[in-house]
PDB file of C-alpha atoms in Angstrom:
ATOM      1  CA  MET T   1     174.295 -25.442 171.802  1.00 47.00           C
ATOM      2  CA  SER T   2     173.716 -25.419 175.558  1.00 48.00           C
ATOM      3  CA  GLN T   3     170.411 -27.254 175.092  1.00 51.00           C
ATOM      4  CA  ILE T   4     172.220 -29.982 173.135  1.00 47.00           C
ATOM      5  CA  SER T   5     174.868 -30.260 175.852  1.00 46.00           C
ATOM      6  CA  ASN T   6     172.204 -30.537 178.527  1.00 51.00           C
ATOM      7  CA  ALA T   7     170.395 -33.230 176.543  1.00 50.00           C
ATOM      8  CA  ILE T   8     173.623 -35.231 176.198  1.00 48.00           C
ATOM      9  CA  ALA T   9     174.346 -34.865 179.900  1.00 45.00           C
ATOM     10  CA  THR T  10     170.848 -36.073 180.776  1.00 47.00           C
ATOM     11  CA  ARG T  11     171.130 -39.020 178.436  1.00 49.00           C
ATOM     12  CA  ASP T  12     174.564 -39.984 179.713  1.00 58.00           C
ATOM     13  CA  SER T  13     173.388 -40.075 183.316  1.00 69.00           C
ATOM     14  CA  GLY T  14     170.703 -42.658 182.520  1.00 87.00           C
ATOM     15  CA  PRO T  15     170.702 -46.428 183.141  1.00 92.00           C
ATOM     16  CA  ALA T  16     172.411 -47.288 179.845  1.00 91.00           C
ATOM     17  CA  ALA T  17     175.291 -44.947 180.666  1.00 92.00           C
ATOM     18  CA  GLN T  18     175.581 -46.576 184.103  1.00 92.00           C
ATOM     19  CA  ILE T  19     176.220 -49.913 182.393  1.00 94.00           C
ATOM     20  CA  GLU T  20     179.113 -48.321 180.524  1.00 91.00           C
ATOM     21  CA  THR T  21     180.398 -46.819 183.771  1.00 92.00           C
ATOM     22  CA  TYR T  22     180.734 -50.296 185.267  1.00 93.00           C
ATOM     23  CA  ARG T  23     181.871 -51.967 182.052  1.00 94.00           C
ATOM     24  CA  SER T  24     185.065 -53.325 183.649  1.00 94.00           C
ATOM     25  CA  GLU T  25     183.157 -54.861 186.570  1.00 94.00           C
ATOM     26  CA  TYR T  26     180.699 -56.631 184.289  1.00 95.00           C
ATOM     27  CA  ALA T  27     183.575 -57.788 182.063  1.00 94.00           C
ATOM     28  CA  ALA T  28     185.228 -59.316 185.126  1.00 94.00           C
ATOM     29  CA  LEU T  29     182.004 -61.095 186.146  1.00 93.00           C
ATOM     30  CA  VAL T  30     180.997 -62.798 182.884  1.00 93.00           C
ATOM     31  CA  PRO T  31     182.367 -66.330 182.351  1.00 90.00           C
ATOM     32  CA  SER T  32     185.403 -66.633 180.089  1.00 88.00           C
ATOM     33  CA  HIS T  33     183.482 -67.973 177.097  1.00 88.00           C
ATOM     34  CA  VAL T  34     181.178 -64.912 176.997  1.00 92.00           C
ATOM     35  CA  ASN T  35     182.215 -61.932 174.884  1.00 94.00           C
ATOM     36  CA  ALA T  36     182.028 -59.092 177.411  1.00 95.00           C
ATOM     37  CA  ASP T  37     181.648 -56.329 174.810  1.00 95.00           C
ATOM     38  CA  GLN T  38     178.758 -58.143 173.152  1.00 95.00           C
ATOM     39  CA  TRP T  39     177.131 -58.799 176.530  1.00 96.00           C
ATOM     40  CA  ILE T  40     177.316 -55.106 177.420  1.00 96.00           C
ATOM     41  CA  ARG T  41     175.895 -54.103 174.035  1.00 95.00           C
ATOM     42  CA  LEU T  42     172.937 -56.421 174.637  1.00 94.00           C
ATOM     43  CA  ALA T  43     172.329 -54.923 178.073  1.00 94.00           C
ATOM     44  CA  VAL T  44     172.502 -51.363 176.762  1.00 94.00           C
ATOM     45  CA  GLY T  45     170.292 -52.197 173.782  1.00 93.00           C
ATOM     46  CA  ALA T  46     167.656 -53.876 175.968  1.00 91.00           C
ATOM     47  CA  ILE T  47     167.245 -50.705 178.021  1.00 91.00           C
ATOM     48  CA  ARG T  48     167.520 -48.106 175.270  1.00 90.00           C
ATOM     49  CA  GLY T  49     165.081 -50.013 173.091  1.00 79.00           C
ATOM     50  CA  ASN T  50     162.242 -50.075 175.630  1.00 86.00           C
ATOM     51  CA  LYS T  51     160.908 -46.920 177.316  1.00 90.00           C
ATOM     52  CA  ASP T  52     159.132 -48.856 180.089  1.00 90.00           C
ATOM     53  CA  LEU T  53     162.323 -50.718 180.987  1.00 91.00           C
ATOM     54  CA  GLU T  54     164.399 -47.550 180.803  1.00 93.00           C
ATOM     55  CA  GLN T  55     162.070 -45.707 183.172  1.00 93.00           C
ATOM     56  CA  ALA T  56     161.918 -48.632 185.604  1.00 93.00           C
ATOM     57  CA  ALA T  57     165.702 -48.865 185.587  1.00 94.00           C
ATOM     58  CA  ALA T  58     166.024 -45.121 186.201  1.00 94.00           C
ATOM     59  CA  ASN T  59     163.673 -45.333 189.202  1.00 93.00           C
ATOM     60  CA  ASP T  60     166.269 -47.375 191.082  1.00 93.00           C
ATOM     61  CA  VAL T  61     169.559 -47.748 189.252  1.00 93.00           C
ATOM     62  CA  GLY T  62     170.985 -49.802 192.125  1.00 93.00           C
ATOM     63  CA  VAL T  63     168.350 -52.523 191.682  1.00 93.00           C
ATOM     64  CA  PHE T  64     168.854 -52.473 187.921  1.00 94.00           C
ATOM     65  CA  LEU T  65     172.640 -52.839 188.112  1.00 94.00           C
ATOM     66  CA  ARG T  66     172.301 -55.611 190.686  1.00 94.00           C
ATOM     67  CA  GLU T  67     169.990 -57.584 188.409  1.00 95.00           C
ATOM     68  CA  LEU T  68     172.502 -57.196 185.590  1.00 95.00           C
ATOM     69  CA  LYS T  69     175.220 -58.522 187.910  1.00 95.00           C
ATOM     70  CA  THR T  70     173.163 -61.683 188.342  1.00 94.00           C
ATOM     71  CA  ALA T  71     172.915 -62.077 184.558  1.00 95.00           C
ATOM     72  CA  ALA T  72     176.647 -61.406 184.199  1.00 95.00           C
ATOM     73  CA  ARG T  73     177.670 -63.991 186.801  1.00 92.00           C
ATOM     74  CA  LEU T  74     175.407 -66.549 185.173  1.00 92.00           C
ATOM     75  CA  GLY T  75     176.777 -65.594 181.757  1.00 92.00           C
ATOM     76  CA  LEU T  76     173.253 -65.111 180.394  1.00 94.00           C
ATOM     77  CA  GLU T  77     172.166 -62.530 177.825  1.00 95.00           C
ATOM     78  CA  PRO T  78     170.067 -59.775 179.454  1.00 95.00           C
ATOM     79  CA  GLY T  79     166.878 -58.734 177.716  1.00 92.00           C
ATOM     80  CA  THR T  80     166.476 -62.098 175.972  1.00 92.00           C
ATOM     81  CA  GLU T  81     164.724 -65.392 176.754  1.00 91.00           C
ATOM     82  CA  GLN T  82     167.869 -66.387 178.620  1.00 94.00           C
ATOM     83  CA  PHE T  83     167.390 -63.591 181.152  1.00 94.00           C
ATOM     84  CA  TYR T  84     164.256 -61.439 181.030  1.00 92.00           C
ATOM     85  CA  LEU T  85     164.342 -57.832 182.212  1.00 93.00           C
ATOM     86  CA  THR T  86     160.847 -56.827 183.317  1.00 90.00           C
ATOM     87  CA  PRO T  87     159.327 -53.838 185.144  1.00 90.00           C
ATOM     88  CA  ARG T  88     157.965 -54.723 188.567  1.00 87.00           C
ATOM     89  CA  LYS T  89     156.073 -52.520 191.012  1.00 84.00           C
ATOM     90  CA  LYS T  90     157.849 -52.056 194.311  1.00 81.00           C
ATOM     91  CA  GLY T  91     156.966 -49.387 196.840  1.00 79.00           C
ATOM     92  CA  GLY T  92     154.488 -47.736 194.493  1.00 83.00           C
ATOM     93  CA  ARG T  93     156.814 -47.461 191.509  1.00 89.00           C
ATOM     94  CA  LYS T  94     158.317 -49.702 188.873  1.00 91.00           C
ATOM     95  CA  VAL T  95     161.828 -51.105 189.168  1.00 93.00           C
ATOM     96  CA  ILE T  96     163.690 -53.715 187.142  1.00 93.00           C
ATOM     97  CA  GLN T  97     163.333 -57.401 187.956  1.00 90.00           C
ATOM     98  CA  GLY T  98     165.564 -59.999 186.311  1.00 92.00           C
ATOM     99  CA  ILE T  99     164.055 -63.413 185.597  1.00 90.00           C
ATOM    100  CA  VAL T 100     166.029 -66.381 184.309  1.00 91.00           C
ATOM    101  CA  GLY T 101     164.298 -67.855 181.265  1.00 92.00           C
ATOM    102  CA  TYR T 102     164.170 -71.494 180.208  1.00 93.00           C
ATOM    103  CA  GLN T 103     166.827 -70.943 177.555  1.00 95.00           C
ATOM    104  CA  GLY T 104     169.094 -69.599 180.279  1.00 94.00           C
ATOM    105  CA  ILE T 105     168.726 -72.754 182.372  1.00 94.00           C
ATOM    106  CA  VAL T 106     169.370 -74.904 179.296  1.00 95.00           C
ATOM    107  CA  GLU T 107     172.510 -72.858 178.643  1.00 93.00           C
ATOM    108  CA  LEU T 108     173.733 -73.508 182.193  1.00 91.00           C
ATOM    109  CA  ILE T 109     173.178 -77.234 181.774  1.00 92.00           C
ATOM    110  CA  TYR T 110     175.119 -77.326 178.518  1.00 92.00           C
ATOM    111  CA  ARG T 111     177.891 -75.204 179.982  1.00 88.00           C
ATOM    112  CA  ALA T 112     178.538 -77.725 182.758  1.00 86.00           C
ATOM    113  CA  GLY T 113     179.742 -80.090 180.050  1.00 85.00           C
ATOM    114  CA  ALA T 114     178.025 -83.284 181.166  1.00 87.00           C
ATOM    115  CA  ALA T 115     175.043 -83.207 178.775  1.00 92.00           C
ATOM    116  CA  SER T 116     175.286 -83.600 175.013  1.00 95.00           C
ATOM    117  CA  THR T 117     171.605 -82.869 174.372  1.00 97.00           C
ATOM    118  CA  VAL T 118     168.848 -81.166 176.367  1.00 97.00           C
ATOM    119  CA  ILE T 119     165.280 -81.721 175.249  1.00 98.00           C
ATOM    120  CA  VAL T 120     162.556 -79.375 176.521  1.00 98.00           C
ATOM    121  CA  GLU T 121     159.231 -79.548 174.703  1.00 98.00           C
ATOM    122  CA  SER T 122     155.607 -78.563 175.176  1.00 98.00           C
ATOM    123  CA  VAL T 123     152.768 -80.985 174.501  1.00 98.00           C
ATOM    124  CA  ARG T 124     149.459 -79.879 173.024  1.00 98.00           C
ATOM    125  CA  ALA T 125     146.087 -81.569 173.036  1.00 97.00           C
ATOM    126  CA  ASN T 126     146.305 -82.908 169.467  1.00 97.00           C
ATOM    127  CA  ASP T 127     149.834 -84.280 169.800  1.00 97.00           C
ATOM    128  CA  THR T 128     150.578 -87.946 170.487  1.00 97.00           C
ATOM    129  CA  PHE T 129     152.583 -88.432 173.665  1.00 98.00           C
ATOM    130  CA  ARG T 130     153.655 -91.744 175.210  1.00 97.00           C
ATOM    131  CA  TYR T 131     155.906 -92.302 178.194  1.00 97.00           C
ATOM    132  CA  VAL T 132     155.888 -95.043 180.823  1.00 97.00           C
ATOM    133  CA  PRO T 133     158.418 -94.475 183.639  1.00 94.00           C
ATOM    134  CA  GLY T 134     160.528 -97.566 184.281  1.00 92.00           C
ATOM    135  CA  ARG T 135     159.823 -98.935 180.823  1.00 95.00           C
ATOM    136  CA  ASP T 136     160.764 -96.095 178.477  1.00 96.00           C
ATOM    137  CA  ASP T 137     164.055 -94.260 178.784  1.00 95.00           C
ATOM    138  CA  ARG T 138     162.535 -91.215 177.048  1.00 96.00           C
ATOM    139  CA  PRO T 139     159.113 -90.075 175.782  1.00 97.00           C
ATOM    140  CA  VAL T 140     157.752 -90.605 172.290  1.00 98.00           C
ATOM    141  CA  HIS T 141     156.246 -87.332 171.120  1.00 98.00           C
ATOM    142  CA  GLU T 142     154.618 -87.147 167.701  1.00 97.00           C
ATOM    143  CA  ILE T 143     153.433 -83.853 166.227  1.00 96.00           C
ATOM    144  CA  ASP T 144     151.356 -83.289 163.104  1.00 95.00           C
ATOM    145  CA  TRP T 145     153.360 -80.310 161.895  1.00 93.00           C
ATOM    146  CA  PHE T 146     151.025 -79.758 158.938  1.00 95.00           C
ATOM    147  CA  GLY T 147     147.740 -80.119 160.825  1.00 90.00           C
ATOM    148  CA  PRO T 148     145.420 -77.129 161.199  1.00 90.00           C
ATOM    149  CA  ASP T 149     145.790 -76.825 164.971  1.00 94.00           C
ATOM    150  CA  ARG T 150     147.818 -78.616 167.638  1.00 96.00           C
ATOM    151  CA  GLY T 151     145.329 -77.523 170.291  1.00 96.00           C
ATOM    152  CA  PRO T 152     145.911 -75.941 173.700  1.00 97.00           C
ATOM    153  CA  LEU T 153     148.902 -76.625 175.937  1.00 97.00           C
ATOM    154  CA  VAL T 154     148.365 -79.704 178.111  1.00 98.00           C
ATOM    155  CA  GLY T 155     151.864 -80.392 179.438  1.00 98.00           C
ATOM    156  CA  VAL T 156     155.632 -80.139 179.113  1.00 98.00           C
ATOM    157  CA  TYR T 157     158.554 -82.533 179.443  1.00 98.00           C
ATOM    158  CA  ALA T 158     162.326 -82.334 179.672  1.00 98.00           C
ATOM    159  CA  TYR T 159     165.308 -84.658 179.823  1.00 98.00           C
ATOM    160  CA  ALA T 160     169.005 -84.651 179.005  1.00 97.00           C
ATOM    161  CA  VAL T 161     171.165 -87.122 177.147  1.00 97.00           C
ATOM    162  CA  MET T 162     174.525 -87.243 178.867  1.00 94.00           C
ATOM    163  CA  LYS T 163     177.825 -87.486 177.019  1.00 91.00           C
ATOM    164  CA  ASP T 164     178.211 -91.110 178.093  1.00 92.00           C
ATOM    165  CA  GLY T 165     174.886 -91.906 176.385  1.00 95.00           C
ATOM    166  CA  ALA T 166     172.820 -92.223 179.562  1.00 95.00           C
ATOM    167  CA  VAL T 167     169.448 -90.521 179.731  1.00 96.00           C
ATOM    168  CA  SER T 168     168.682 -88.386 182.760  1.00 96.00           C
ATOM    169  CA  LYS T 169     165.496 -88.492 184.752  1.00 95.00           C
ATOM    170  CA  VAL T 170     162.576 -87.506 182.540  1.00 97.00           C
ATOM    171  CA  VAL T 171     160.497 -84.679 183.996  1.00 97.00           C
ATOM    172  CA  VAL T 172     156.843 -84.480 182.906  1.00 98.00           C
ATOM    173  CA  LEU T 173     154.478 -81.746 184.128  1.00 98.00           C
ATOM    174  CA  ASN T 174     150.781 -81.541 183.348  1.00 97.00           C
ATOM    175  CA  ARG T 175     148.735 -78.339 183.304  1.00 97.00           C
ATOM    176  CA  GLN T 176     147.743 -78.660 186.957  1.00 97.00           C
ATOM    177  CA  ARG T 177     151.361 -78.876 188.090  1.00 96.00           C
ATOM    178  CA  VAL T 178     152.387 -75.907 185.932  1.00 96.00           C
ATOM    179  CA  MET T 179     149.528 -73.854 187.352  1.00 96.00           C
ATOM    180  CA  GLU T 180     150.685 -74.731 190.882  1.00 95.00           C
ATOM    181  CA  ILE T 181     154.128 -73.395 190.018  1.00 94.00           C
ATOM    182  CA  LYS T 182     152.623 -70.276 188.447  1.00 93.00           C
ATOM    183  CA  ALA T 183     150.573 -69.644 191.602  1.00 92.00           C
ATOM    184  CA  LYS T 184     153.820 -69.295 193.574  1.00 90.00           C
ATOM    185  CA  SER T 185     155.143 -66.592 191.288  1.00 84.00           C
ATOM    186  CA  ASP T 186     155.289 -63.089 192.760  1.00 78.00           C
ATOM    187  CA  SER T 187     154.881 -61.590 189.300  1.00 74.00           C
ATOM    188  CA  LYS T 188     152.088 -63.768 187.914  1.00 79.00           C
ATOM    189  CA  ASN T 189     149.569 -60.897 187.890  1.00 80.00           C
ATOM    190  CA  SER T 190     151.884 -58.341 186.312  1.00 79.00           C
ATOM    191  CA  GLU T 191     151.165 -57.360 182.732  1.00 81.00           C
ATOM    192  CA  TYR T 192     154.928 -57.496 182.129  1.00 81.00           C
ATOM    193  CA  SER T 193     155.431 -60.972 183.582  1.00 84.00           C
ATOM    194  CA  PRO T 194     156.603 -63.654 181.127  1.00 87.00           C
ATOM    195  CA  TRP T 195     153.676 -65.698 182.450  1.00 90.00           C
ATOM    196  CA  ASN T 196     151.456 -63.215 180.619  1.00 89.00           C
ATOM    197  CA  THR T 197     153.668 -62.180 177.713  1.00 88.00           C
ATOM    198  CA  ASN T 198     155.249 -65.541 176.829  1.00 90.00           C
ATOM    199  CA  GLU T 199     153.273 -68.243 178.595  1.00 93.00           C
ATOM    200  CA  GLU T 200     154.634 -71.249 176.705  1.00 96.00           C
ATOM    201  CA  SER T 201     158.202 -70.265 177.573  1.00 94.00           C
ATOM    202  CA  MET T 202     157.260 -70.228 181.248  1.00 94.00           C
ATOM    203  CA  TRP T 203     155.741 -73.705 180.951  1.00 97.00           C
ATOM    204  CA  LEU T 204     159.043 -74.850 179.472  1.00 97.00           C
ATOM    205  CA  LYS T 205     160.986 -73.073 182.201  1.00 95.00           C
ATOM    206  CA  SER T 206     158.905 -74.713 184.928  1.00 95.00           C
ATOM    207  CA  CYS T 207     159.875 -78.092 183.506  1.00 96.00           C
ATOM    208  CA  VAL T 208     163.558 -77.467 182.833  1.00 95.00           C
ATOM    209  CA  ARG T 209     163.977 -76.083 186.355  1.00 94.00           C
ATOM    210  CA  GLN T 210     162.868 -79.444 187.655  1.00 94.00           C
ATOM    211  CA  LEU T 211     165.322 -81.139 185.296  1.00 95.00           C
ATOM    212  CA  ALA T 212     168.104 -78.946 186.717  1.00 92.00           C
ATOM    213  CA  LYS T 213     167.650 -80.773 190.023  1.00 90.00           C
ATOM    214  CA  TRP T 214     168.914 -83.938 188.356  1.00 91.00           C
ATOM    215  CA  VAL T 215     171.709 -82.773 186.064  1.00 89.00           C
ATOM    216  CA  PRO T 216     174.750 -80.508 186.622  1.00 83.00           C
ATOM    217  CA  THR T 217     174.444 -76.826 185.834  1.00 78.00           C
ATOM    218  CA  SER T 218     177.334 -74.414 185.412  1.00 65.00           C
ATOM    219  CA  ALA T 219     180.597 -75.289 187.143  1.00 59.00           C
ATOM    220  CA  GLU T 220     182.099 -72.009 185.994  1.00 52.00           C
ATOM    221  CA  TYR T 221     179.319 -70.083 187.646  1.00 46.00           C
ATOM    222  CA  MET T 222     180.225 -71.731 190.945  1.00 51.00           C
ATOM    223  CA  ARG T 223     183.819 -70.642 190.447  1.00 57.00           C
ATOM    224  CA  GLU T 224     182.599 -67.106 189.828  1.00 55.00           C
ATOM    225  CA  GLN T 225     180.661 -67.248 193.073  1.00 51.00           C
ATOM    226  CA  LEU T 226     183.812 -68.297 194.937  1.00 55.00           C
ATOM    227  CA  ARG T 227     185.714 -65.502 193.245  1.00 63.00           C
ATOM    228  CA  ALA T 228     183.096 -62.993 194.383  1.00 59.00           C
ATOM    229  CA  GLN T 229     183.421 -64.281 197.940  1.00 57.00           C
ATOM    230  CA  ALA T 230     187.185 -63.897 197.702  1.00 63.00           C
ATOM    231  CA  GLU T 231     186.744 -60.282 196.611  1.00 62.00           C
ATOM    232  CA  VAL T 232     184.582 -59.595 199.638  1.00 58.00           C
ATOM    233  CA  SER T 233     187.109 -61.197 201.976  1.00 57.00           C
ATOM    234  CA  GLY T 234     189.883 -59.051 200.531  1.00 58.00           C
ATOM    235  CA  GLU T 235     191.825 -61.867 198.898  1.00 55.00           C
ATOM    236  CA  LEU T 236     191.385 -60.174 195.511  1.00 52.00           C
ATOM    237  CA  PRO T 237     191.120 -56.452 194.699  1.00 50.00           C
ATOM    238  CA  ALA T 238     187.463 -55.532 194.344  1.00 50.00           C
ATOM    239  CA  PRO T 239     186.253 -53.098 191.631  1.00 50.00           C
ATOM    240  CA  PRO T 240     184.549 -49.820 192.627  1.00 49.00           C
ATOM    241  CA  PRO T 241     181.165 -50.481 194.275  1.00 53.00           C
ATOM    242  CA  MET T 242     177.970 -50.035 192.304  1.00 52.00           C
ATOM    243  CA  PRO T 243     175.117 -47.846 193.554  1.00 51.00           C
ATOM    244  CA  GLN T 244     173.023 -49.746 196.091  1.00 49.00           C
ATOM    245  CA  PRO T 245     169.255 -50.305 195.719  1.00 47.00           C
ATOM    246  CA  VAL T 246     166.982 -47.790 197.394  1.00 47.00           C
ATOM    247  CA  ASN T 247     164.431 -50.515 198.139  1.00 38.00           C
ATOM    248  CA  GLY T 248     165.555 -54.049 198.813  1.00 33.00           C
ATOM    249  CA  LEU T 249     164.168 -56.783 196.581  1.00 29.00           C
ATOM    250  CA  ASP T 250     164.270 -60.509 197.083  1.00 34.00           C
ATOM    251  CA  GLU T 251     167.263 -61.635 195.082  1.00 40.00           C
ATOM    252  CA  ALA T 252     165.583 -64.908 194.188  1.00 40.00           C
ATOM    253  CA  ASP T 253     163.923 -65.196 190.818  1.00 52.00           C
ATOM    254  CA  PRO T 254     160.219 -64.573 191.611  1.00 47.00           C
ATOM    255  CA  ASP T 255     159.244 -67.303 189.170  1.00 51.00           C
ATOM    256  CA  ASP T 256     161.613 -69.892 190.580  1.00 49.00           C
ATOM    257  CA  GLU T 257     161.311 -72.557 193.239  1.00 46.00           C
ATOM    258  CA  GLY T 258     164.922 -72.514 194.362  1.00 46.00           C
ATOM    259  CA  PRO T 259     168.511 -71.745 193.404  1.00 42.00           C
ATOM    260  CA  ILE T 260     170.024 -72.455 190.010  1.00 44.00           C
ATOM    261  CA  ASP T 261     173.607 -71.655 190.886  1.00 39.00           C
ATOM    262  CA  ALA T 262     174.684 -75.021 192.262  1.00 30.00           C
ATOM    263  CA  GLU T 263     176.313 -78.005 190.618  1.00 30.00           C
ATOM    264  CA  PHE T 264     173.270 -79.978 191.778  1.00 28.00           C
ATOM    265  CA  VAL T 265     170.484 -77.755 192.962  1.00 30.00           C
ATOM    266  CA  ASP T 266     168.778 -80.525 194.886  1.00 30.00           C
ATOM    267  CA  GLU T 267     170.872 -82.344 197.480  1.00 30.00           C
ATOM    268  CA  GLU T 268     168.799 -85.484 197.155  1.00 32.00           C
ATOM    269  CA  ALA T 269     169.504 -85.563 193.435  1.00 33.00           C
ATOM    270  CA  GLY T 270     173.176 -86.032 194.114  1.00 35.00           C
ATOM    271  CA  ARG T 271     172.721 -88.936 196.486  1.00 34.00           C
TER     272      ARG T 271
END
């Protein structure tokens, strides 16, 4: 019986149990449209279902919980293509790194309420792709869905149709441009990086991040940021503090080129 009790105690002190410990804080952080209980179940399931992630999270629980706070404030699902949880070596050991996926950025665009449709597509060598800036309001992309092979990736494109019917700037990236973005990624050489485990998704993310410079992202996320600042200033009661990271990590997404938490992430885009 004592061995069983010890096993339960060990299990309950792990990263998944820490999520439960701070359940109320995460519930307060997620946007109002997100089901907090479901979000927490996803976070717990992502860790308990992957031994590598569980060990990396246990190596520095403070880093792990901080990454989850980012996902919570953004209202993105941890452990999915909205918000990847990946092991990353830091100081000779693996810790958890959160990376916003392309589906997460698309979700933020939709959540802002200005766009009715967001198109993000990859183009392969055997597809037909036509787009002339200044002449065409959007690309023409034809795919032979029943052909034997679409060929290798050659590019990606993204645009949004706004609720008033207008079409946003169309972003088109070729392979060279995507590779330039990949070269800036801190995690590009990691076996766990989405660049190596889900390359096409990272091509799509590279493109939709550029689109996010031209369309609104989440207004509610900005309100959550202001709320967090108010908590720090003492205007609102703050929940109990989470454990702090042992080793500091850059809070920016290592596969990003800038923030995603603004109404317009590029000042020039709003001019």
